[in-house]
mmCIF file of N, CA, C and O in Angstrom:
data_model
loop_
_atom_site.group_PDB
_atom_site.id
_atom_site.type_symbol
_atom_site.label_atom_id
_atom_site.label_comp_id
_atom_site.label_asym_id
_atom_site.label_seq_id
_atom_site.Cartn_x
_atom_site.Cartn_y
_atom_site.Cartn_z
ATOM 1 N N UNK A 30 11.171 22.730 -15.125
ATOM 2 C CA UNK A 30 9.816 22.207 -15.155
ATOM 3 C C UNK A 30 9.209 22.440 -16.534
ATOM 4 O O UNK A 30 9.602 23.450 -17.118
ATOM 5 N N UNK A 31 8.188 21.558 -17.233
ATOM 6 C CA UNK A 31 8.003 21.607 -18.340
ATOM 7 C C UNK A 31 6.144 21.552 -18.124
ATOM 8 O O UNK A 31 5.685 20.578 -17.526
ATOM 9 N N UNK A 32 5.389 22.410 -18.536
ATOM 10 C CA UNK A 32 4.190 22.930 -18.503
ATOM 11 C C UNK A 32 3.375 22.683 -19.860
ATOM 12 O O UNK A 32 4.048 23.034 -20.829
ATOM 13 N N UNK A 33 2.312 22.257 -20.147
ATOM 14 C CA UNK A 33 1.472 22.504 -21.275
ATOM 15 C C UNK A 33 -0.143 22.249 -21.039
ATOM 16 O O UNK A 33 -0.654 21.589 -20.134
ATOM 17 N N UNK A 34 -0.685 22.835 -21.920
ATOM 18 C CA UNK A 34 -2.490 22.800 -21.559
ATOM 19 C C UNK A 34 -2.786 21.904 -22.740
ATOM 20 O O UNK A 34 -2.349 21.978 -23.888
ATOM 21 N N UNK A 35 -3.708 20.960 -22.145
ATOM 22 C CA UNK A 35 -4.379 20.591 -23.381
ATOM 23 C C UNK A 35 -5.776 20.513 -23.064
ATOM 24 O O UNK A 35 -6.136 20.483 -21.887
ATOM 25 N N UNK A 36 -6.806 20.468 -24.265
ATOM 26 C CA UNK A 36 -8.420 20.489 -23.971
ATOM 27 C C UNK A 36 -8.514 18.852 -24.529
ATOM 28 O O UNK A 36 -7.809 18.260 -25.346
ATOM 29 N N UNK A 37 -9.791 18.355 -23.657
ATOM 30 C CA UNK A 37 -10.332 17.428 -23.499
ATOM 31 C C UNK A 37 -11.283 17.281 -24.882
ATOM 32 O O UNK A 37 -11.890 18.314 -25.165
ATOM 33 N N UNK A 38 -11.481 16.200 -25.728
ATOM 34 C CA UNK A 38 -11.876 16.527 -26.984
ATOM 35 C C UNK A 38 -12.851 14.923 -26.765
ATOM 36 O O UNK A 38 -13.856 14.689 -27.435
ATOM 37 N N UNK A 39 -12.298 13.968 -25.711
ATOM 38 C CA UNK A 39 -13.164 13.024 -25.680
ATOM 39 C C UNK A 39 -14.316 13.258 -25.019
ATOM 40 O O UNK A 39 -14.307 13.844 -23.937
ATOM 41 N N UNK A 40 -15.809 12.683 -25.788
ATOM 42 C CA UNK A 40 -17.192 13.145 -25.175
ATOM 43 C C UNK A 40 -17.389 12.649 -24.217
ATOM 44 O O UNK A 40 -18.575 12.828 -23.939
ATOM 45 N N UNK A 41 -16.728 11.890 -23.229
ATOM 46 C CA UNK A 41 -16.919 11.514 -22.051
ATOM 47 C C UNK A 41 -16.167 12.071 -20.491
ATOM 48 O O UNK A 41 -16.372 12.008 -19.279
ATOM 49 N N UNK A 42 -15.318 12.557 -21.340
ATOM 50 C CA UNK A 42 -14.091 13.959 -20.667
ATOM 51 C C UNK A 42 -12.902 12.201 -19.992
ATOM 52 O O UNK A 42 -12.850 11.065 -20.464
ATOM 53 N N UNK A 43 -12.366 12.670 -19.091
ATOM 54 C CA UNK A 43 -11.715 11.731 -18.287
ATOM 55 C C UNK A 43 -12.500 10.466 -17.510
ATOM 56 O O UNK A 43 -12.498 10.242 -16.300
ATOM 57 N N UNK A 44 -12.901 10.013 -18.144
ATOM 58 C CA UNK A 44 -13.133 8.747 -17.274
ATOM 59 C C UNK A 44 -12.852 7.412 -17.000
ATOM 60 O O UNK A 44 -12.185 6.893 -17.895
ATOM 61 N N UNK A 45 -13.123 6.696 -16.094
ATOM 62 C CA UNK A 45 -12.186 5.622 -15.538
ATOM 63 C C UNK A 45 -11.139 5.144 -16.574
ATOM 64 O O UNK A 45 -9.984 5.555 -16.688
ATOM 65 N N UNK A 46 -11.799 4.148 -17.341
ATOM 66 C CA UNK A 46 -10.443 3.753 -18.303
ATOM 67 C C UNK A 46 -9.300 4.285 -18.604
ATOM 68 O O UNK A 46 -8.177 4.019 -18.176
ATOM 69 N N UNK A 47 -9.885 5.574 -19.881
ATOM 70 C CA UNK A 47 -8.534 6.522 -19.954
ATOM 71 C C UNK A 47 -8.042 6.720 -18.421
ATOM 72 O O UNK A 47 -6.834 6.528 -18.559
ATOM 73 N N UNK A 48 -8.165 6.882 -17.584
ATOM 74 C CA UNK A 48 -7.745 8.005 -16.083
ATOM 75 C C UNK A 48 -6.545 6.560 -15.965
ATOM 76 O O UNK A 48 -5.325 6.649 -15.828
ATOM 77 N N UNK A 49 -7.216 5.540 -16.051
ATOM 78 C CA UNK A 49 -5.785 4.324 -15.744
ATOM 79 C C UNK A 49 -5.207 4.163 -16.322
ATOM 80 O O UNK A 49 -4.140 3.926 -15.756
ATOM 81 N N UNK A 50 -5.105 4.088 -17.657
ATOM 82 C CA UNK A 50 -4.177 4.314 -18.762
ATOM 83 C C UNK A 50 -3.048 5.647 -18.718
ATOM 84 O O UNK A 50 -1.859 5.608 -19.034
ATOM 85 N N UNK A 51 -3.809 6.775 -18.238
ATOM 86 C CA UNK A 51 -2.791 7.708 -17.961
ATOM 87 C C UNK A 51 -2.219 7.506 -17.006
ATOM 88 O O UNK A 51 -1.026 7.798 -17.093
ATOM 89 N N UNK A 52 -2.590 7.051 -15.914
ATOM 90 C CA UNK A 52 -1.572 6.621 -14.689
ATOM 91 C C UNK A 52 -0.742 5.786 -14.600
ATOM 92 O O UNK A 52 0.246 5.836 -13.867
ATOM 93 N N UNK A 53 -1.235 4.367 -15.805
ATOM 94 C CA UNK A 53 0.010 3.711 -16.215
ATOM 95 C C UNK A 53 1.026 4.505 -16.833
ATOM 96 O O UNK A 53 2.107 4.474 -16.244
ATOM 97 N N UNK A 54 0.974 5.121 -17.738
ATOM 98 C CA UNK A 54 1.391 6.230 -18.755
ATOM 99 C C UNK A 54 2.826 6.934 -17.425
ATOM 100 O O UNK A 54 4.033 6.701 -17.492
ATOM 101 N N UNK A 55 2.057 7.828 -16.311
ATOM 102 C CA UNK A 55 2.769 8.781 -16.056
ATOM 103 C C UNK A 55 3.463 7.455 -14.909
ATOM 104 O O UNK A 55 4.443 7.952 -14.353
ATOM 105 N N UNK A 56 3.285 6.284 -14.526
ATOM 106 C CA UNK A 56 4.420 5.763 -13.296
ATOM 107 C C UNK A 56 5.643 5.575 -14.559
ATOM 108 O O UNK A 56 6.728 6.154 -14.531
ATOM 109 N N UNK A 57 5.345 4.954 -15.278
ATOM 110 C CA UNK A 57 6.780 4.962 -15.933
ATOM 111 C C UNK A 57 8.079 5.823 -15.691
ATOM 112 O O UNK A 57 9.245 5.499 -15.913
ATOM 113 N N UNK A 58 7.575 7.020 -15.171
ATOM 114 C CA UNK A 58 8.604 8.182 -15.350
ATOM 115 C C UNK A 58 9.317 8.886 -14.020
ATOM 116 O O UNK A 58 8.548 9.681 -13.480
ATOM 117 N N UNK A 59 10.059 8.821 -13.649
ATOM 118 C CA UNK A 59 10.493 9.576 -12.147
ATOM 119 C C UNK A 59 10.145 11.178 -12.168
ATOM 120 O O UNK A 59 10.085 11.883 -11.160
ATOM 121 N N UNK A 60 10.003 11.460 -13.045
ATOM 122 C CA UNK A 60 9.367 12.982 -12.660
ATOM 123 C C UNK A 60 8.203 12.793 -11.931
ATOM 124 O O UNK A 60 7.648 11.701 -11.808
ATOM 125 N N UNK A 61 7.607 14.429 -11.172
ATOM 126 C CA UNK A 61 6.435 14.543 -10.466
ATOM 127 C C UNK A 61 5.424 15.040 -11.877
ATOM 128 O O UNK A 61 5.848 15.965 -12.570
ATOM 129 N N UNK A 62 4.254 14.451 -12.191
ATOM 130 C CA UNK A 62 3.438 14.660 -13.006
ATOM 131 C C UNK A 62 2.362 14.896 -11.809
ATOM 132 O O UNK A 62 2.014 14.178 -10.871
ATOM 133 N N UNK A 63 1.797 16.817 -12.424
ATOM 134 C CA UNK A 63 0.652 16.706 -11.918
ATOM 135 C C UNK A 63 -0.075 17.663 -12.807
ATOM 136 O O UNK A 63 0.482 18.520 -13.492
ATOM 137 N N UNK A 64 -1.647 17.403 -12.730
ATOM 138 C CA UNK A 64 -3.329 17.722 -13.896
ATOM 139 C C UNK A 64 -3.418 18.916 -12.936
ATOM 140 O O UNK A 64 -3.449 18.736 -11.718
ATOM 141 N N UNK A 65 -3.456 20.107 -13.478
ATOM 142 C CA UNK A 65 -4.430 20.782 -13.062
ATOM 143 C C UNK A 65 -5.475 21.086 -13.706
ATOM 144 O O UNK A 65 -5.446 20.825 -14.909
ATOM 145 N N UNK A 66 -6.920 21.828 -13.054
ATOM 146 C CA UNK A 66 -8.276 22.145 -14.035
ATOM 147 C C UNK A 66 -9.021 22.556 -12.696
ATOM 148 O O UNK A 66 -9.332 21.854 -11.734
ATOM 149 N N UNK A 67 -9.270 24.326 -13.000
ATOM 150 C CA UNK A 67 -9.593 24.887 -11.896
ATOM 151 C C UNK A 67 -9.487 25.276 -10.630
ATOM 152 O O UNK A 67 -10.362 25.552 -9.809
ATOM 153 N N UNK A 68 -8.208 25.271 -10.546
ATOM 154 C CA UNK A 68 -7.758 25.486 -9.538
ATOM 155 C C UNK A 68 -7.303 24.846 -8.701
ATOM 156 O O UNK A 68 -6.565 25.288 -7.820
ATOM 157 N N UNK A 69 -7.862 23.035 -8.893
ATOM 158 C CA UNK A 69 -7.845 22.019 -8.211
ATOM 159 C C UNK A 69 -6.441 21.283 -9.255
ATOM 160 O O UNK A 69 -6.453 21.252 -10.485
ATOM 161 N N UNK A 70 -5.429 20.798 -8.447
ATOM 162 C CA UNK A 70 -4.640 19.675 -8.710
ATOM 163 C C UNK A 70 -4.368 18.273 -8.333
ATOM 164 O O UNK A 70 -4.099 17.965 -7.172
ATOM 165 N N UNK A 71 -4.441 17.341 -9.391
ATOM 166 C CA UNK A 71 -4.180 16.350 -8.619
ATOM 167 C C UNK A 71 -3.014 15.414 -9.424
ATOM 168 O O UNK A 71 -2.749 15.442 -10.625
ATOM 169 N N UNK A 72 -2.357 14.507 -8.279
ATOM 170 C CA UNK A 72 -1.410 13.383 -9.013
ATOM 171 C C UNK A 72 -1.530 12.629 -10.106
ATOM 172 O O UNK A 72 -2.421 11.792 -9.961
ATOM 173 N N UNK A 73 -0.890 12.576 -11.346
ATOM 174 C CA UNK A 73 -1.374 12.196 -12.493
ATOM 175 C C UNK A 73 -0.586 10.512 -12.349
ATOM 176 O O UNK A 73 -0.477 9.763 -13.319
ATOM 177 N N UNK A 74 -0.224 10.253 -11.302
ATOM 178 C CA UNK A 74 0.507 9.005 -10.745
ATOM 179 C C UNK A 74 -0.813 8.365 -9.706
ATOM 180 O O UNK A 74 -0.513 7.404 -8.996
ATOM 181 N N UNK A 75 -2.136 8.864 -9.639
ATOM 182 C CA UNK A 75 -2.808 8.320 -8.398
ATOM 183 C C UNK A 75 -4.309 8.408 -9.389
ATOM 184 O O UNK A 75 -4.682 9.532 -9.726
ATOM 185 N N UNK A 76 -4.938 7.467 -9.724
ATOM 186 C CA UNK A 76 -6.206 7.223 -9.947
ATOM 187 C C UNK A 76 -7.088 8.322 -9.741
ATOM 188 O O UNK A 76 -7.359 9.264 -10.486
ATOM 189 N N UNK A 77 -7.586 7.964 -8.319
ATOM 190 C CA UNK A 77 -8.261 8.984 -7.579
ATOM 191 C C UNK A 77 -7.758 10.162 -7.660
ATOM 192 O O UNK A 77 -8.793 10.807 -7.489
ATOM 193 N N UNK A 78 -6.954 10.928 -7.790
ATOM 194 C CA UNK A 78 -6.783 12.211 -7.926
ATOM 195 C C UNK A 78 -7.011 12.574 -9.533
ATOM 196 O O UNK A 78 -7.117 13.788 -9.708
ATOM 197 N N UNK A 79 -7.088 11.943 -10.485
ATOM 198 C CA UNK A 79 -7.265 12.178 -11.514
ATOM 199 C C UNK A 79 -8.577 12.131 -12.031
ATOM 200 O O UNK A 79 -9.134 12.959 -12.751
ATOM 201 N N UNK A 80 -9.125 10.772 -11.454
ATOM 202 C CA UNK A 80 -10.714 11.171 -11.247
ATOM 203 C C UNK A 80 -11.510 12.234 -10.497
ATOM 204 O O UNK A 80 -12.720 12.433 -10.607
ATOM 205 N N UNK A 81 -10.755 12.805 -9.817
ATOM 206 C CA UNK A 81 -11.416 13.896 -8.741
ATOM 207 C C UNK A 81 -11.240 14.864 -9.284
ATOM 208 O O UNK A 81 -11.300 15.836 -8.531
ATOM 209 N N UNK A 82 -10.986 15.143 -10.559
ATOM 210 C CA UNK A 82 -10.648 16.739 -11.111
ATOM 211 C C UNK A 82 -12.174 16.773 -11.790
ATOM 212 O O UNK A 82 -12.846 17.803 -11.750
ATOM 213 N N UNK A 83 -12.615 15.645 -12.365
ATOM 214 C CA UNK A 83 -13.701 15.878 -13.096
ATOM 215 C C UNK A 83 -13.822 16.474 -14.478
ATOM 216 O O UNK A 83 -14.816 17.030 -14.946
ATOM 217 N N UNK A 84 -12.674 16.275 -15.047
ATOM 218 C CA UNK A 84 -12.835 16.492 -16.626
ATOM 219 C C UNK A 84 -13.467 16.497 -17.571
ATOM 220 O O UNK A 84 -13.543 15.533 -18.332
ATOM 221 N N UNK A 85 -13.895 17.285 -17.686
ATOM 222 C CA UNK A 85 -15.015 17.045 -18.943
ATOM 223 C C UNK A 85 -14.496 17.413 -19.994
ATOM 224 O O UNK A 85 -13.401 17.970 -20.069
ATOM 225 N N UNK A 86 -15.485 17.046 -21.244
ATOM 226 C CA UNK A 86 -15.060 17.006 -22.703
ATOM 227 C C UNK A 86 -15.139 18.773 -22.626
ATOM 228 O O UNK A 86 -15.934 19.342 -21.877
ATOM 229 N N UNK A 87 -14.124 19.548 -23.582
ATOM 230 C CA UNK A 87 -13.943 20.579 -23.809
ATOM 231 C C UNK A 87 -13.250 22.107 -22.610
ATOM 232 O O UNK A 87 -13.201 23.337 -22.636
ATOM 233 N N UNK A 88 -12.755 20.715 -21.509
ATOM 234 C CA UNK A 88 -12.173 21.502 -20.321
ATOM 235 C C UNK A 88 -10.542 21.409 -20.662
ATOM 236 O O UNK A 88 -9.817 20.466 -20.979
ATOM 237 N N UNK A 89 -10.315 22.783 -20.455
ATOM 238 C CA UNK A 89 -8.547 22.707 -20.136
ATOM 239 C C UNK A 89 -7.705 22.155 -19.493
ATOM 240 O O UNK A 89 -7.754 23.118 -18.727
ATOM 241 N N UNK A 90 -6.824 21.409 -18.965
ATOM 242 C CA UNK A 90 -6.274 21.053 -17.904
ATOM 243 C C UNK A 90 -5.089 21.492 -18.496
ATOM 244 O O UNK A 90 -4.864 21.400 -19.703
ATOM 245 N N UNK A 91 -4.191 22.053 -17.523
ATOM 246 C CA UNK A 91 -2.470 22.195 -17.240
ATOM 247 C C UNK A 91 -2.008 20.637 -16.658
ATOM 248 O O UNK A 91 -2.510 19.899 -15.810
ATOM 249 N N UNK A 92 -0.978 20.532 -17.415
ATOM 250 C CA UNK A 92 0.057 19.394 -16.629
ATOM 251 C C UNK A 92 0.992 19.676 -16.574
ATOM 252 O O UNK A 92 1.554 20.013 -17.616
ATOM 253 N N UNK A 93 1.770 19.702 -15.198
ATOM 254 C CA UNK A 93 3.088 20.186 -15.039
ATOM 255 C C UNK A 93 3.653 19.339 -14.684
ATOM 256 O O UNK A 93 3.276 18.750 -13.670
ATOM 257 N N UNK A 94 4.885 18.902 -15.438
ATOM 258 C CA UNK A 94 6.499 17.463 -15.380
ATOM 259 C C UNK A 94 7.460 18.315 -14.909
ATOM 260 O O UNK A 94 7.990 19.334 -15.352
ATOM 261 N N UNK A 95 7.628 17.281 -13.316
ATOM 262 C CA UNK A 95 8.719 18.204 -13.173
ATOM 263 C C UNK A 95 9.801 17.128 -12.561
ATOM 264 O O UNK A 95 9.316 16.330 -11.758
ATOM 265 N N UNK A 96 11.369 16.992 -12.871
ATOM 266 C CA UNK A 96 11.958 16.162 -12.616
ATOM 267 C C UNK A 96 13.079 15.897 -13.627
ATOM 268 O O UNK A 96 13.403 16.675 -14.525
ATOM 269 N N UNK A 97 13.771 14.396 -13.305
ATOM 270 C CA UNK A 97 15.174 14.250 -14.172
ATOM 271 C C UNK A 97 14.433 13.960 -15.563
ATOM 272 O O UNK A 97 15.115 14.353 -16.510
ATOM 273 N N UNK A 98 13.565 13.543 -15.829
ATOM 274 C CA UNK A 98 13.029 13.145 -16.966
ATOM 275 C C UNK A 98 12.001 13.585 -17.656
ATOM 276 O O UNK A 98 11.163 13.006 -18.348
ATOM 277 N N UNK A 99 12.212 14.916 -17.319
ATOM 278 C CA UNK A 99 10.560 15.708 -17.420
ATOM 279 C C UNK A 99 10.568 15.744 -18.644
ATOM 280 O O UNK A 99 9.555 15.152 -19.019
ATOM 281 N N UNK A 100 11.345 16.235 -19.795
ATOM 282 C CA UNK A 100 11.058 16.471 -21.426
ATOM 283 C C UNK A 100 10.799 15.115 -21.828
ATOM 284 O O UNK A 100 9.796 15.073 -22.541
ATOM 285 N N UNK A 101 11.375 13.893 -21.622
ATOM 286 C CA UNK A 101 10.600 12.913 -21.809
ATOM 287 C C UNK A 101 9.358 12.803 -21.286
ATOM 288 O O UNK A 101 8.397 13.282 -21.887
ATOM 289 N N UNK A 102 9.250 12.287 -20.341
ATOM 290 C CA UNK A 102 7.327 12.507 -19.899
ATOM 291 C C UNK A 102 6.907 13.385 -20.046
ATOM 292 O O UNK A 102 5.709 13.249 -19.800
ATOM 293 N N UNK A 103 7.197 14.726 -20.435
ATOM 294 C CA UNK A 103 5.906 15.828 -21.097
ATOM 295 C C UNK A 103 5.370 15.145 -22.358
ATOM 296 O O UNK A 103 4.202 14.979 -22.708
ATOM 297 N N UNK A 104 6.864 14.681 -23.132
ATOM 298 C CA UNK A 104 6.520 14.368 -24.403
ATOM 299 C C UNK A 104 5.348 13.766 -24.457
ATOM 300 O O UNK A 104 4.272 14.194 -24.875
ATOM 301 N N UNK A 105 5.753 12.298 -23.808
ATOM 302 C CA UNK A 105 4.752 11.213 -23.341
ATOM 303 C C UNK A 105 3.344 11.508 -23.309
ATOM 304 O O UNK A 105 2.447 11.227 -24.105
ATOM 305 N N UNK A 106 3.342 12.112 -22.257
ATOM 306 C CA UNK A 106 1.786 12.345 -21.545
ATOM 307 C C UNK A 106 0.931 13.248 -22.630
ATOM 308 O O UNK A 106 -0.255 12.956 -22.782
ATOM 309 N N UNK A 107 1.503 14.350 -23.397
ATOM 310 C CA UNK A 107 1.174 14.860 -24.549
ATOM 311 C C UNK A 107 0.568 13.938 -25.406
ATOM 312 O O UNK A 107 -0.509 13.936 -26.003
ATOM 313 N N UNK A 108 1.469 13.185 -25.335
ATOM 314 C CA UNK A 108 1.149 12.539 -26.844
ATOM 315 C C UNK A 108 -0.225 11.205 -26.397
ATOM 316 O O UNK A 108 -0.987 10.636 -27.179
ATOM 317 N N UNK A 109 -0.140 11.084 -25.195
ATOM 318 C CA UNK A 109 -1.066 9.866 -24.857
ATOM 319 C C UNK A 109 -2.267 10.896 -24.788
ATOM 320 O O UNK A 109 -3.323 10.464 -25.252
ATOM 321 N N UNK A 110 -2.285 12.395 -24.204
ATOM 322 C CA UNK A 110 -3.659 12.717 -24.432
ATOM 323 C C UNK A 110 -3.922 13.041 -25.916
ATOM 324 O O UNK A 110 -5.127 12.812 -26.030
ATOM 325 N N UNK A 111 -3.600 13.328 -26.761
ATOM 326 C CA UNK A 111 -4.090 13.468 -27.995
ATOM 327 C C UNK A 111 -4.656 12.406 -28.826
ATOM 328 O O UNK A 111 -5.341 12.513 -29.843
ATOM 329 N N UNK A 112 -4.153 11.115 -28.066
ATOM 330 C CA UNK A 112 -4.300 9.622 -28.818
ATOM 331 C C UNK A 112 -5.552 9.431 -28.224
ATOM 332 O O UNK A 112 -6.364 8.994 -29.040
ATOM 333 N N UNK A 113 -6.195 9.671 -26.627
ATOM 334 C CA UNK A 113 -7.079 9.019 -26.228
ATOM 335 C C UNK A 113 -7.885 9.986 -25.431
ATOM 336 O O UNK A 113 -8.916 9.480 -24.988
ATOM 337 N N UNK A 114 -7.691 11.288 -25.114
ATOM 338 C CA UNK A 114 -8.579 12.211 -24.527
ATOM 339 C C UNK A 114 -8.829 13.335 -25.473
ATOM 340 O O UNK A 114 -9.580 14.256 -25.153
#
């Protein structure tokens, strides 16, 4: 399993747009991608669970890839939040 935190740097934190863009982002990949932030986790493959974390600008979230392709989609998902969250 491949783990990393990143902070939210966009002033709007996660919202709709980006949240679908990352979900396009993470179906690509057969690993299980999932956001955590506070205790609460949700599917980084399901809209609604990604909107339901409530991200805000300057919050941590953990994402944990876990699967045949996980060092690829960590890469991925890394690199899509730095481009757009």
């Amino acid at each position: 399993m491949k783990e990393f935190q990143y902070t939210i740097t966009d002033q709007q934190g996660i919202h709709a747009r980006p949240a679908g863009m990352l979900v396009k982002e993470a179906a690509k990949y057969q690993s299980s991608i999932t956001i955590e932030k506070d205790g609460k986790t949700g599917d980084a493959k399901r809209i609604f669970a990604v909107m339901a974390l409530g991200a805000k600008c300057g919050n941590t979230i953990t994402v944990k890839v876990d699967g045949a392709d996980e060092a690829e989609a960590a890469a991925a998902i890394e690199s899509f939040l730095k481009a757009n969250l």
